[in-house]
Amino acid sequence: MDNGMDTRRTTRALATEAVHAGRDDLAGLGLHAPPIDLSTTYPSYDSRAEAARIDAFATTGAEPDGPPVYGRLGNPTVARFETALARLEGTESAVAFASGMAALSAVLLVRGSMGLRHVVAVRPLYGCSDHLLTAGLLGSEVTWTDPAGVADALRPDTGLVLVESPANPTLAEIDLRAVAHACGSVPLLVDNTFATPVLQRPAEQGARLVLHSATKYLGGHGDVLAGVVACDEEFAGKLRQVRFATGGVLHPLAGYLLLRGLSTLPVRVRAASANAAELAARLAADPRVSRVHYPRIGGAMVAFEVHGDPHAVIAGVRLITPAVSLGSVDSLIQHPASISHRIVDADDRRDAGVSDRLLRLSVGLEDIEDLWTDLDQALGTPARRPARTEAAARG
C-alpha cells in the first residue's frame, strides 16, 4: 500500500516502525501530526476518468490511483493506519473495518464467494467468533479440531483455517508454523489480538491472514471500535470489495486514533506484560487460586481459576474495572463463562478449557503493588502476601 507515502522497506526496528510507519510523508507535506480527512465524498470534474477508476476497483479491489472517490471505497486517514499496521505485521497490505467481527465476516464472505464455505477452526476462540462459525450465520460450515487434526479436517471446499494464539480466554498457545504447514494451500488466519506484532508476527510463521480486534491493544485506550486484517495485496483487494459492498467501513476519526495508538504500542505492551508476569507469579503462589494461565510468549493477559466464587471477585475489585474488552491502559477483569463466552454452548466452552471458575484479567499500566492490593482484597480472606518476584524481569 503506498497511499502516496514512501514505503521503502528499509530495515527498521519495530519501535521505530510503530512511531513512523504511515507518517513517512508528513515532513514533506509540512505537517507533524497526521491530518484527519472527514470527507464522505470527493469532487471530480472528469466523470469518464472516475468511471474508469471505479471499473478498475471492481476488477481487482486495488486502491484507486489519484484522489479519493467516496468514503465507503477508501479514506486517506484510515489508509495511513492500514499502511502502518501492515508494516508492523510484515505484510504487503492491511484492510481496516468497523470492528473485529466485521473484519472476520469479510474474510468469510471472500472465501464463501468462491464456493469455499468450509472452515476448520481450533477452540478456544473469542466467543463471538465461535458463534459466527457455529451458527453458520454467513453460510459457513465449521469443523472444530485440535491443532494436530487440522490436516485431516481439510476438505476440497475448505476455504479457511482459523486459530487464535494466545487464545481467548485460556491463553492456550499454538505452534503456528506447524499449523501453517498442515494447511497446505488453504489460507491460515491467525487472530493476533492478544499477542500484537510486538510479541509475534504470524505472517513470518506462514499465516496468510492476520486478524486484530483493533479495539484492544492497537487502539489501547478503550475509546475506539475497529478491526483489521493484515495480508497480501491480492487478498486485500477482495477484502476492500467486500467492505465497499457491505459498508463495514472504519470511521476516519477511529483511523486517526488507531494510528496514534500504534506509536506507543511497543511501550504499552511491554510495560503491561511486565505487570502481568508479576501478577501471574503472585497468583500462582496464592492458596485461593487453583490454576493460573499465562502464555510462554508473555503478554498482558492473565487468566486464573479460583477455589471460591469468581463472581465475588468481580464484585470485589475497586481499582481494576469489571468490564468486557481488554488491551486498555487500565486493568479490566471479567468472567468469560458469563460474558465473553456466554454465547458458546456450555459443554463446548468447558471442553475448550473455559471453566465456570475462570477469570480473565487484562493487565494495564497501573503500579503493580496497587493492582495486587486490589486483587488480594477481592479474592477474599487475605492470604500472606507473596514477596515480590523477578517474574516481570524474566517475562
mmCIF file of C-alpha atoms in Angstrom:
data_model
loop_
_atom_site.group_PDB
_atom_site.id
_atom_site.type_symbol
_atom_site.label_atom_id
_atom_site.label_comp_id
_atom_site.label_asym_id
_atom_site.label_seq_id
_atom_site.Cartn_x
_atom_site.Cartn_y
_atom_site.Cartn_z
ATOM 1 C CA MET A 1 0.000 0.000 0.000
ATOM 2 C CA ASP A 2 1.619 3.288 -0.961
ATOM 3 C CA ASN A 3 -1.144 5.895 -0.451
ATOM 4 C CA GLY A 4 1.290 8.495 -1.748
ATOM 5 C CA MET A 5 3.756 7.696 1.025
ATOM 6 C CA ASP A 6 7.325 6.452 0.970
ATOM 7 C CA THR A 7 7.050 2.733 1.771
ATOM 8 C CA ARG A 8 10.599 1.679 1.009
ATOM 9 C CA ARG A 9 11.250 -1.445 3.069
ATOM 10 C CA THR A 10 14.246 -0.238 4.988
ATOM 11 C CA THR A 11 15.287 -2.305 7.969
ATOM 12 C CA ARG A 12 13.847 -0.532 10.976
ATOM 13 C CA ALA A 13 13.158 -1.789 14.465
ATOM 14 C CA LEU A 14 9.559 -2.413 15.485
ATOM 15 C CA ALA A 15 9.581 0.535 17.892
ATOM 16 C CA THR A 16 10.720 2.816 15.081
ATOM 17 C CA GLU A 17 8.106 1.486 12.680
ATOM 18 C CA ALA A 18 5.414 1.984 15.315
ATOM 19 C CA VAL A 19 6.274 5.675 15.527
ATOM 20 C CA HIS A 20 6.935 6.423 11.855
ATOM 21 C CA ALA A 21 5.022 3.978 9.637
ATOM 22 C CA GLY A 22 2.067 5.639 7.941
ATOM 23 C CA ARG A 23 3.612 9.054 8.602
ATOM 24 C CA ASP A 24 6.623 8.935 6.255
ATOM 25 C CA ASP A 25 5.271 11.710 4.027
ATOM 26 C CA LEU A 26 4.306 14.196 6.729
ATOM 27 C CA ALA A 27 7.531 16.240 6.781
ATOM 28 C CA GLY A 28 7.328 16.669 3.019
ATOM 29 C CA LEU A 29 3.794 17.972 3.426
ATOM 30 C CA GLY A 30 4.914 20.442 6.071
ATOM 31 C CA LEU A 31 2.981 18.570 8.771
ATOM 32 C CA HIS A 32 3.877 16.905 12.040
ATOM 33 C CA ALA A 33 0.578 15.342 13.130
ATOM 34 C CA PRO A 34 -1.365 13.228 10.606
ATOM 35 C CA PRO A 35 -4.385 15.055 9.173
ATOM 36 C CA ILE A 36 -7.931 13.779 9.723
ATOM 37 C CA ASP A 37 -9.913 13.645 6.477
ATOM 38 C CA LEU A 38 -13.618 13.536 7.389
ATOM 39 C CA SER A 39 -14.940 13.858 3.836
ATOM 40 C CA THR A 40 -17.524 11.334 2.699
ATOM 41 C CA THR A 41 -17.238 12.301 -0.960
ATOM 42 C CA TYR A 42 -14.656 13.969 -3.207
ATOM 43 C CA PRO A 43 -15.194 16.309 -6.171
ATOM 44 C CA SER A 44 -14.222 15.347 -9.713
ATOM 45 C CA TYR A 45 -14.972 17.135 -12.965
ATOM 46 C CA ASP A 46 -13.855 14.181 -15.085
ATOM 47 C CA SER A 47 -16.651 11.609 -14.834
ATOM 48 C CA ARG A 48 -15.097 9.416 -17.534
ATOM 49 C CA ALA A 49 -11.917 9.075 -15.516
ATOM 50 C CA GLU A 50 -13.959 8.360 -12.384
ATOM 51 C CA ALA A 51 -15.803 5.601 -14.227
ATOM 52 C CA ALA A 52 -12.510 4.039 -15.284
ATOM 53 C CA ARG A 53 -11.174 4.112 -11.737
ATOM 54 C CA ILE A 54 -14.348 2.556 -10.360
ATOM 55 C CA ASP A 55 -14.193 -0.144 -13.035
ATOM 56 C CA ALA A 56 -10.601 -0.873 -12.058
ATOM 57 C CA PHE A 57 -11.579 -1.203 -8.403
ATOM 58 C CA ALA A 58 -14.442 -3.532 -9.317
ATOM 59 C CA THR A 59 -11.978 -5.743 -11.180
ATOM 60 C CA THR A 60 -9.126 -6.026 -8.665
ATOM 61 C CA GLY A 61 -10.076 -4.202 -5.476
ATOM 62 C CA ALA A 62 -6.849 -2.233 -5.735
ATOM 63 C CA GLU A 63 -6.898 1.214 -4.190
ATOM 64 C CA PRO A 64 -7.668 3.790 -6.911
ATOM 65 C CA ASP A 65 -4.797 5.942 -8.114
ATOM 66 C CA GLY A 66 -5.176 9.646 -7.587
ATOM 67 C CA PRO A 67 -7.574 11.417 -5.232
ATOM 68 C CA PRO A 68 -10.210 9.539 -3.234
ATOM 69 C CA VAL A 69 -13.622 8.818 -4.756
ATOM 70 C CA TYR A 70 -16.037 8.053 -1.921
ATOM 71 C CA GLY A 71 -15.702 7.354 1.787
ATOM 72 C CA ARG A 72 -17.013 3.811 1.520
ATOM 73 C CA LEU A 73 -14.351 2.977 -1.061
ATOM 74 C CA GLY A 74 -11.441 4.382 0.922
ATOM 75 C CA ASN A 75 -10.260 7.172 3.196
ATOM 76 C CA PRO A 76 -6.765 8.725 3.428
ATOM 77 C CA THR A 77 -6.657 8.772 7.236
ATOM 78 C CA VAL A 78 -7.721 5.137 7.508
ATOM 79 C CA ALA A 79 -5.197 4.263 4.793
ATOM 80 C CA ARG A 80 -2.389 5.630 6.964
ATOM 81 C CA PHE A 81 -3.357 3.248 9.759
ATOM 82 C CA GLU A 82 -3.569 0.358 7.292
ATOM 83 C CA THR A 83 -0.115 1.135 5.943
ATOM 84 C CA ALA A 84 1.344 1.285 9.446
ATOM 85 C CA LEU A 85 -0.257 -1.954 10.632
ATOM 86 C CA ALA A 86 0.920 -3.795 7.516
ATOM 87 C CA ARG A 87 4.462 -2.635 8.210
ATOM 88 C CA LEU A 88 4.268 -3.808 11.813
ATOM 89 C CA GLU A 89 2.879 -7.237 10.837
ATOM 90 C CA GLY A 90 5.284 -7.619 7.915
ATOM 91 C CA THR A 91 2.594 -7.996 5.233
ATOM 92 C CA GLU A 92 2.020 -6.258 1.917
ATOM 93 C CA SER A 93 -1.284 -4.704 2.916
ATOM 94 C CA ALA A 94 -3.935 -4.350 5.584
ATOM 95 C CA VAL A 95 -7.644 -3.578 5.375
ATOM 96 C CA ALA A 96 -9.495 -1.915 8.255
ATOM 97 C CA PHE A 97 -13.118 -2.440 9.244
ATOM 98 C CA ALA A 98 -15.673 -1.083 11.690
ATOM 99 C CA SER A 99 -14.977 -3.885 14.196
ATOM 100 C CA GLY A 100 -13.066 -7.115 14.606
ATOM 101 C CA MET A 101 -16.203 -9.107 13.838
ATOM 102 C CA ALA A 102 -16.757 -7.094 10.644
ATOM 103 C CA ALA A 103 -13.199 -7.962 9.629
ATOM 104 C CA LEU A 104 -13.704 -11.684 10.264
ATOM 105 C CA SER A 105 -17.044 -11.583 8.452
ATOM 106 C CA ALA A 106 -15.380 -10.033 5.417
ATOM 107 C CA VAL A 107 -12.819 -12.852 5.296
ATOM 108 C CA LEU A 108 -15.580 -15.473 5.443
ATOM 109 C CA LEU A 109 -17.535 -13.671 2.720
ATOM 110 C CA VAL A 110 -14.492 -13.546 0.446
ATOM 111 C CA ARG A 111 -13.919 -17.286 0.729
ATOM 112 C CA GLY A 112 -17.629 -18.087 0.592
ATOM 113 C CA SER A 113 -17.992 -16.132 -2.655
ATOM 114 C CA MET A 114 -15.529 -18.596 -4.169
ATOM 115 C CA GLY A 115 -17.610 -21.575 -3.045
ATOM 116 C CA LEU A 116 -15.201 -22.331 -0.204
ATOM 117 C CA ARG A 117 -17.562 -22.196 2.751
ATOM 118 C CA HIS A 118 -15.983 -24.849 4.964
ATOM 119 C CA VAL A 119 -13.852 -23.605 7.855
ATOM 120 C CA VAL A 120 -11.511 -25.615 10.056
ATOM 121 C CA ALA A 121 -11.109 -23.981 13.456
ATOM 122 C CA VAL A 122 -9.403 -24.636 16.775
ATOM 123 C CA ARG A 123 -11.054 -23.780 20.097
ATOM 124 C CA PRO A 124 -10.992 -21.695 22.100
ATOM 125 C CA LEU A 125 -11.700 -18.612 20.035
ATOM 126 C CA TYR A 126 -13.273 -15.341 21.049
ATOM 127 C CA GLY A 127 -16.876 -16.210 21.904
ATOM 128 C CA CYS A 128 -18.487 -14.219 19.079
ATOM 129 C CA SER A 129 -16.068 -15.692 16.526
ATOM 130 C CA ASP A 130 -17.057 -19.144 17.776
ATOM 131 C CA HIS A 131 -20.753 -18.256 17.487
ATOM 132 C CA LEU A 132 -20.396 -16.788 13.986
ATOM 133 C CA LEU A 133 -18.921 -20.083 12.775
ATOM 134 C CA THR A 134 -21.070 -22.483 14.789
ATOM 135 C CA ALA A 135 -24.356 -20.793 13.891
ATOM 136 C CA GLY A 136 -23.433 -20.600 10.204
ATOM 137 C CA LEU A 137 -24.675 -17.019 10.098
ATOM 138 C CA LEU A 138 -22.762 -16.327 6.880
ATOM 139 C CA GLY A 139 -23.457 -19.690 5.309
ATOM 140 C CA SER A 140 -20.236 -21.250 6.525
ATOM 141 C CA GLU A 141 -19.784 -24.764 7.903
ATOM 142 C CA VAL A 142 -17.206 -25.399 10.602
ATOM 143 C CA THR A 143 -15.207 -28.405 11.696
ATOM 144 C CA TRP A 144 -13.713 -27.998 15.165
ATOM 145 C CA THR A 145 -10.461 -29.816 15.782
ATOM 146 C CA ASP A 146 -7.258 -29.637 17.776
ATOM 147 C CA PRO A 147 -4.059 -28.343 16.142
ATOM 148 C CA ALA A 148 -2.831 -31.856 15.361
ATOM 149 C CA GLY A 149 -6.035 -32.641 13.490
ATOM 150 C CA VAL A 150 -6.023 -29.712 11.067
ATOM 151 C CA ALA A 151 -4.654 -31.613 8.064
ATOM 152 C CA ASP A 152 -7.182 -34.439 8.449
ATOM 153 C CA ALA A 153 -10.072 -31.982 8.748
ATOM 154 C CA LEU A 154 -9.390 -30.288 5.403
ATOM 155 C CA ARG A 155 -11.852 -30.841 2.545
ATOM 156 C CA PRO A 156 -11.949 -29.762 -1.110
ATOM 157 C CA ASP A 157 -14.315 -26.931 -0.130
ATOM 158 C CA THR A 158 -12.263 -25.745 2.864
ATOM 159 C CA GLY A 159 -11.664 -22.048 2.453
ATOM 160 C CA LEU A 160 -10.012 -21.152 5.734
ATOM 161 C CA VAL A 161 -8.260 -22.446 8.824
ATOM 162 C CA LEU A 162 -8.811 -20.223 11.849
ATOM 163 C CA VAL A 163 -6.820 -20.205 15.091
ATOM 164 C CA GLU A 164 -6.199 -17.754 17.908
ATOM 165 C CA SER A 165 -2.895 -17.800 19.780
ATOM 166 C CA PRO A 166 -2.692 -16.974 22.612
ATOM 167 C CA ALA A 167 -6.343 -17.925 22.735
ATOM 168 C CA ASN A 168 -9.202 -16.041 24.322
ATOM 169 C CA PRO A 169 -9.679 -16.587 27.254
ATOM 170 C CA THR A 170 -7.430 -19.513 28.291
ATOM 171 C CA LEU A 171 -4.260 -18.111 26.688
ATOM 172 C CA ALA A 172 -3.553 -21.514 25.117
ATOM 173 C CA GLU A 173 -0.759 -21.299 22.552
ATOM 174 C CA ILE A 174 -0.434 -22.996 19.175
ATOM 175 C CA ASP A 175 2.623 -23.833 17.080
ATOM 176 C CA LEU A 176 1.678 -21.529 14.229
ATOM 177 C CA ARG A 177 4.402 -22.745 11.894
ATOM 178 C CA ALA A 178 3.260 -26.360 12.273
ATOM 179 C CA VAL A 179 -0.385 -25.448 11.680
ATOM 180 C CA ALA A 180 0.529 -23.351 8.641
ATOM 181 C CA HIS A 181 2.367 -26.347 7.216
ATOM 182 C CA ALA A 182 -0.656 -28.575 7.856
ATOM 183 C CA CYS A 183 -2.902 -26.120 5.987
ATOM 184 C CA GLY A 184 -1.185 -26.710 2.671
ATOM 185 C CA SER A 185 -2.720 -24.283 0.176
ATOM 186 C CA VAL A 186 -5.637 -23.336 2.433
ATOM 187 C CA PRO A 187 -5.148 -19.862 3.953
ATOM 188 C CA LEU A 188 -4.389 -19.790 7.666
ATOM 189 C CA LEU A 189 -5.964 -16.920 9.579
ATOM 190 C CA VAL A 190 -4.408 -16.162 12.958
ATOM 191 C CA ASP A 191 -6.204 -13.923 15.423
ATOM 192 C CA ASN A 192 -3.241 -11.986 16.814
ATOM 193 C CA THR A 193 -5.251 -9.662 19.052
ATOM 194 C CA PHE A 194 -3.710 -10.814 22.347
ATOM 195 C CA ALA A 195 -0.083 -11.001 21.189
ATOM 196 C CA THR A 196 0.065 -7.997 18.833
ATOM 197 C CA PRO A 197 3.023 -7.708 16.437
ATOM 198 C CA VAL A 198 5.135 -6.736 19.439
ATOM 199 C CA LEU A 199 5.185 -10.372 20.633
ATOM 200 C CA GLN A 200 4.641 -12.334 17.404
ATOM 201 C CA ARG A 201 4.206 -11.812 13.680
ATOM 202 C CA PRO A 202 2.169 -14.750 12.350
ATOM 203 C CA ALA A 203 2.899 -13.924 8.705
ATOM 204 C CA GLU A 204 6.539 -14.823 9.368
ATOM 205 C CA GLN A 205 5.352 -18.265 10.507
ATOM 206 C CA GLY A 206 3.246 -18.998 7.450
ATOM 207 C CA ALA A 207 -0.108 -17.342 8.145
ATOM 208 C CA ARG A 208 -1.632 -15.661 5.103
ATOM 209 C CA LEU A 209 -4.123 -13.607 7.135
ATOM 210 C CA VAL A 210 -3.596 -11.860 10.474
ATOM 211 C CA LEU A 211 -6.700 -10.597 12.274
ATOM 212 C CA HIS A 212 -6.894 -7.991 15.018
ATOM 213 C CA SER A 213 -9.714 -6.630 17.048
ATOM 214 C CA ALA A 214 -8.066 -3.217 16.843
ATOM 215 C CA THR A 215 -10.404 -2.134 19.634
ATOM 216 C CA LYS A 216 -7.961 -3.796 22.005
ATOM 217 C CA TYR A 217 -4.190 -3.200 22.107
ATOM 218 C CA LEU A 218 -3.826 -1.375 18.795
ATOM 219 C CA GLY A 219 -6.116 1.412 19.989
ATOM 220 C CA GLY A 220 -5.062 0.856 23.564
ATOM 221 C CA HIS A 221 -7.239 3.380 25.373
ATOM 222 C CA GLY A 222 -10.746 1.931 25.301
ATOM 223 C CA ASP A 223 -12.094 4.668 23.032
ATOM 224 C CA VAL A 224 -12.174 3.180 19.539
ATOM 225 C CA LEU A 225 -14.001 0.235 17.937
ATOM 226 C CA ALA A 226 -12.256 -1.318 14.930
ATOM 227 C CA GLY A 227 -10.926 -4.429 13.221
ATOM 228 C CA VAL A 228 -8.185 -5.030 10.685
ATOM 229 C CA VAL A 229 -6.817 -7.859 8.541
ATOM 230 C CA ALA A 230 -3.145 -7.817 7.528
ATOM 231 C CA CYS A 231 -2.496 -9.868 4.397
ATOM 232 C CA ASP A 232 -1.058 -9.943 0.893
ATOM 233 C CA GLU A 233 -2.305 -7.412 -1.640
ATOM 234 C CA GLU A 234 -4.278 -9.976 -3.648
ATOM 235 C CA PHE A 235 -6.451 -10.878 -0.661
ATOM 236 C CA ALA A 236 -6.607 -7.233 0.425
ATOM 237 C CA GLY A 237 -8.239 -6.328 -2.878
ATOM 238 C CA LYS A 238 -11.008 -8.842 -2.278
ATOM 239 C CA LEU A 239 -11.498 -7.567 1.260
ATOM 240 C CA ARG A 240 -11.832 -3.988 0.023
ATOM 241 C CA GLN A 241 -14.521 -5.088 -2.424
ATOM 242 C CA VAL A 242 -16.470 -6.768 0.381
ATOM 243 C CA ARG A 243 -16.019 -3.710 2.591
ATOM 244 C CA PHE A 244 -17.325 -1.472 -0.185
ATOM 245 C CA ALA A 245 -20.307 -3.733 -0.842
ATOM 246 C CA THR A 246 -21.274 -4.327 2.787
ATOM 247 C CA GLY A 247 -20.382 -0.927 4.199
ATOM 248 C CA GLY A 248 -18.348 -2.137 7.167
ATOM 249 C CA VAL A 249 -16.036 0.855 6.912
ATOM 250 C CA LEU A 250 -13.894 2.373 9.639
ATOM 251 C CA HIS A 251 -14.619 5.983 10.569
ATOM 252 C CA PRO A 252 -11.700 8.358 9.817
ATOM 253 C CA LEU A 253 -11.509 9.552 13.422
ATOM 254 C CA ALA A 254 -11.116 5.935 14.520
ATOM 255 C CA GLY A 255 -8.350 5.526 11.931
ATOM 256 C CA TYR A 256 -6.581 8.545 13.392
ATOM 257 C CA LEU A 257 -6.869 7.233 16.954
ATOM 258 C CA LEU A 258 -5.539 3.841 15.886
ATOM 259 C CA LEU A 259 -2.548 5.358 14.111
ATOM 260 C CA ARG A 260 -1.814 7.349 17.261
ATOM 261 C CA GLY A 261 -2.251 4.202 19.352
ATOM 262 C CA LEU A 262 0.302 2.304 17.281
ATOM 263 C CA SER A 263 3.005 4.835 18.141
ATOM 264 C CA THR A 264 3.022 3.702 21.781
ATOM 265 C CA LEU A 265 2.078 0.056 21.192
ATOM 266 C CA PRO A 266 5.517 -1.477 21.935
ATOM 267 C CA VAL A 267 5.948 0.567 25.107
ATOM 268 C CA ARG A 268 2.433 -0.208 26.362
ATOM 269 C CA VAL A 269 2.584 -3.921 25.610
ATOM 270 C CA ARG A 270 5.976 -4.399 27.253
ATOM 271 C CA ALA A 271 5.113 -2.411 30.369
ATOM 272 C CA ALA A 272 1.745 -4.138 30.802
ATOM 273 C CA SER A 273 3.384 -7.521 30.144
ATOM 274 C CA ALA A 274 5.861 -6.921 32.966
ATOM 275 C CA ASN A 275 2.936 -6.227 35.312
ATOM 276 C CA ALA A 276 1.090 -9.307 34.075
ATOM 277 C CA ALA A 277 4.066 -11.598 34.582
ATOM 278 C CA GLU A 278 4.428 -10.387 38.161
ATOM 279 C CA LEU A 279 0.714 -10.823 38.896
ATOM 280 C CA ALA A 280 0.742 -14.292 37.341
ATOM 281 C CA ALA A 281 3.585 -15.294 39.653
ATOM 282 C CA ARG A 282 1.821 -13.949 42.740
ATOM 283 C CA LEU A 283 -1.485 -15.581 41.823
ATOM 284 C CA ALA A 284 0.265 -18.910 41.240
ATOM 285 C CA ALA A 285 1.596 -18.749 44.793
ATOM 286 C CA ASP A 286 -1.775 -17.835 46.305
ATOM 287 C CA PRO A 287 -3.753 -20.644 48.006
ATOM 288 C CA ARG A 288 -7.048 -19.026 46.955
ATOM 289 C CA VAL A 289 -6.164 -19.637 43.297
ATOM 290 C CA SER A 290 -6.348 -23.143 41.868
ATOM 291 C CA ARG A 291 -4.723 -22.517 38.487
ATOM 292 C CA VAL A 292 -3.046 -19.708 36.567
ATOM 293 C CA HIS A 293 -2.839 -19.455 32.779
ATOM 294 C CA TYR A 294 -0.039 -17.289 31.411
ATOM 295 C CA PRO A 295 1.459 -17.855 27.958
ATOM 296 C CA ARG A 296 5.093 -18.666 27.286
ATOM 297 C CA ILE A 297 5.154 -15.826 24.783
ATOM 298 C CA GLY A 298 4.315 -13.395 27.578
ATOM 299 C CA GLY A 299 1.816 -10.602 27.166
ATOM 300 C CA ALA A 300 -0.531 -8.530 29.257
ATOM 301 C CA MET A 301 -3.317 -11.091 29.694
ATOM 302 C CA VAL A 302 -3.643 -13.413 32.689
ATOM 303 C CA ALA A 303 -6.371 -15.997 33.270
ATOM 304 C CA PHE A 304 -6.826 -17.709 36.612
ATOM 305 C CA GLU A 305 -9.251 -20.075 38.307
ATOM 306 C CA VAL A 306 -10.286 -19.585 41.905
ATOM 307 C CA HIS A 307 -11.354 -22.049 44.579
ATOM 308 C CA GLY A 308 -14.105 -19.690 45.728
ATOM 309 C CA ASP A 309 -16.829 -17.763 43.938
ATOM 310 C CA PRO A 310 -15.486 -15.955 40.831
ATOM 311 C CA HIS A 311 -18.468 -13.604 40.864
ATOM 312 C CA ALA A 312 -17.417 -12.405 44.314
ATOM 313 C CA VAL A 313 -14.036 -11.446 42.887
ATOM 314 C CA ILE A 314 -15.709 -9.452 40.112
ATOM 315 C CA ALA A 315 -17.880 -7.695 42.678
ATOM 316 C CA GLY A 316 -14.936 -7.084 44.994
ATOM 317 C CA VAL A 317 -12.489 -5.162 42.814
ATOM 318 C CA ARG A 318 -12.198 -1.441 43.395
ATOM 319 C CA LEU A 319 -9.241 -0.306 41.276
ATOM 320 C CA ILE A 320 -9.500 -2.873 38.489
ATOM 321 C CA THR A 321 -12.503 -2.236 36.244
ATOM 322 C CA PRO A 322 -15.048 -5.089 35.998
ATOM 323 C CA ALA A 323 -15.788 -4.869 32.273
ATOM 324 C CA VAL A 324 -15.523 -6.708 28.993
ATOM 325 C CA SER A 325 -12.856 -5.978 26.389
ATOM 326 C CA LEU A 326 -9.117 -5.778 27.007
ATOM 327 C CA GLY A 327 -5.913 -4.077 25.956
ATOM 328 C CA SER A 328 -6.557 -0.702 27.558
ATOM 329 C CA VAL A 329 -4.114 1.265 29.694
ATOM 330 C CA ASP A 330 -6.253 0.419 32.721
ATOM 331 C CA SER A 331 -6.785 -3.121 34.019
ATOM 332 C CA LEU A 332 -10.042 -4.941 33.274
ATOM 333 C CA ILE A 333 -11.431 -8.182 34.700
ATOM 334 C CA GLN A 334 -14.359 -10.301 33.560
ATOM 335 C CA HIS A 335 -15.904 -13.749 33.939
ATOM 336 C CA PRO A 336 -15.810 -15.379 30.458
ATOM 337 C CA ALA A 337 -18.453 -18.036 31.163
ATOM 338 C CA SER A 338 -20.909 -15.238 31.969
ATOM 339 C CA ILE A 339 -19.998 -12.682 29.342
ATOM 340 C CA SER A 340 -17.457 -13.000 26.509
ATOM 341 C CA HIS A 341 -18.059 -16.738 26.005
ATOM 342 C CA ARG A 342 -21.638 -16.981 27.241
ATOM 343 C CA ILE A 343 -22.812 -17.378 23.662
ATOM 344 C CA VAL A 344 -20.771 -20.587 23.279
ATOM 345 C CA ASP A 345 -22.537 -23.834 24.218
ATOM 346 C CA ALA A 346 -21.700 -24.677 27.840
ATOM 347 C CA ASP A 347 -20.270 -28.123 27.027
ATOM 348 C CA ASP A 348 -18.164 -26.738 24.168
ATOM 349 C CA ARG A 349 -17.000 -23.952 26.445
ATOM 350 C CA ARG A 350 -15.856 -26.343 29.164
ATOM 351 C CA ASP A 351 -14.252 -28.727 26.656
ATOM 352 C CA ALA A 352 -12.172 -25.791 25.447
ATOM 353 C CA GLY A 353 -10.950 -25.153 28.992
ATOM 354 C CA VAL A 354 -13.250 -22.243 29.822
ATOM 355 C CA SER A 355 -14.327 -23.341 33.273
ATOM 356 C CA ASP A 356 -17.006 -21.661 35.351
ATOM 357 C CA ARG A 357 -14.343 -20.556 37.851
ATOM 358 C CA LEU A 358 -12.099 -18.917 35.243
ATOM 359 C CA LEU A 359 -11.469 -15.177 35.387
ATOM 360 C CA ARG A 360 -9.759 -13.184 32.617
ATOM 361 C CA LEU A 361 -7.599 -10.246 33.608
ATOM 362 C CA SER A 362 -6.340 -7.651 31.139
ATOM 363 C CA VAL A 363 -3.444 -6.050 32.961
ATOM 364 C CA GLY A 364 -2.867 -2.351 32.454
ATOM 365 C CA LEU A 365 -0.217 0.185 33.347
ATOM 366 C CA GLU A 366 -1.072 0.853 36.997
ATOM 367 C CA ASP A 367 1.503 0.357 39.733
ATOM 368 C CA ILE A 368 1.974 -3.354 40.411
ATOM 369 C CA GLU A 369 1.510 -3.005 44.178
ATOM 370 C CA ASP A 370 -1.787 -1.176 43.755
ATOM 371 C CA LEU A 371 -3.010 -3.879 41.377
ATOM 372 C CA TRP A 372 -2.012 -6.659 43.752
ATOM 373 C CA THR A 373 -3.605 -4.914 46.734
ATOM 374 C CA ASP A 374 -6.888 -4.736 44.834
ATOM 375 C CA LEU A 375 -6.750 -8.380 43.718
ATOM 376 C CA ASP A 376 -5.710 -9.518 47.172
ATOM 377 C CA GLN A 377 -8.748 -7.965 48.874
ATOM 378 C CA ALA A 378 -11.115 -9.046 46.073
ATOM 379 C CA LEU A 379 -10.040 -12.674 46.440
ATOM 380 C CA GLY A 380 -11.490 -12.738 49.926
ATOM 381 C CA THR A 381 -9.818 -13.715 53.189
ATOM 382 C CA PRO A 382 -6.358 -12.240 52.751
ATOM 383 C CA ALA A 383 -3.530 -14.675 52.308
ATOM 384 C CA ARG A 384 0.028 -13.934 53.232
ATOM 385 C CA ARG A 385 1.236 -11.598 50.530
ATOM 386 C CA PRO A 386 3.885 -13.227 48.346
ATOM 387 C CA ALA A 387 7.181 -11.425 48.234
ATOM 388 C CA ARG A 388 7.872 -9.510 45.026
ATOM 389 C CA THR A 389 9.342 -11.839 42.443
ATOM 390 C CA GLU A 390 11.594 -11.342 39.485
ATOM 391 C CA ALA A 391 8.957 -12.777 37.124
ATOM 392 C CA ALA A 392 8.424 -9.420 35.493
ATOM 393 C CA ALA A 393 12.081 -9.149 34.534
ATOM 394 C CA ARG A 394 12.111 -12.735 33.286
ATOM 395 C CA GLY A 395 8.941 -12.065 31.302
#
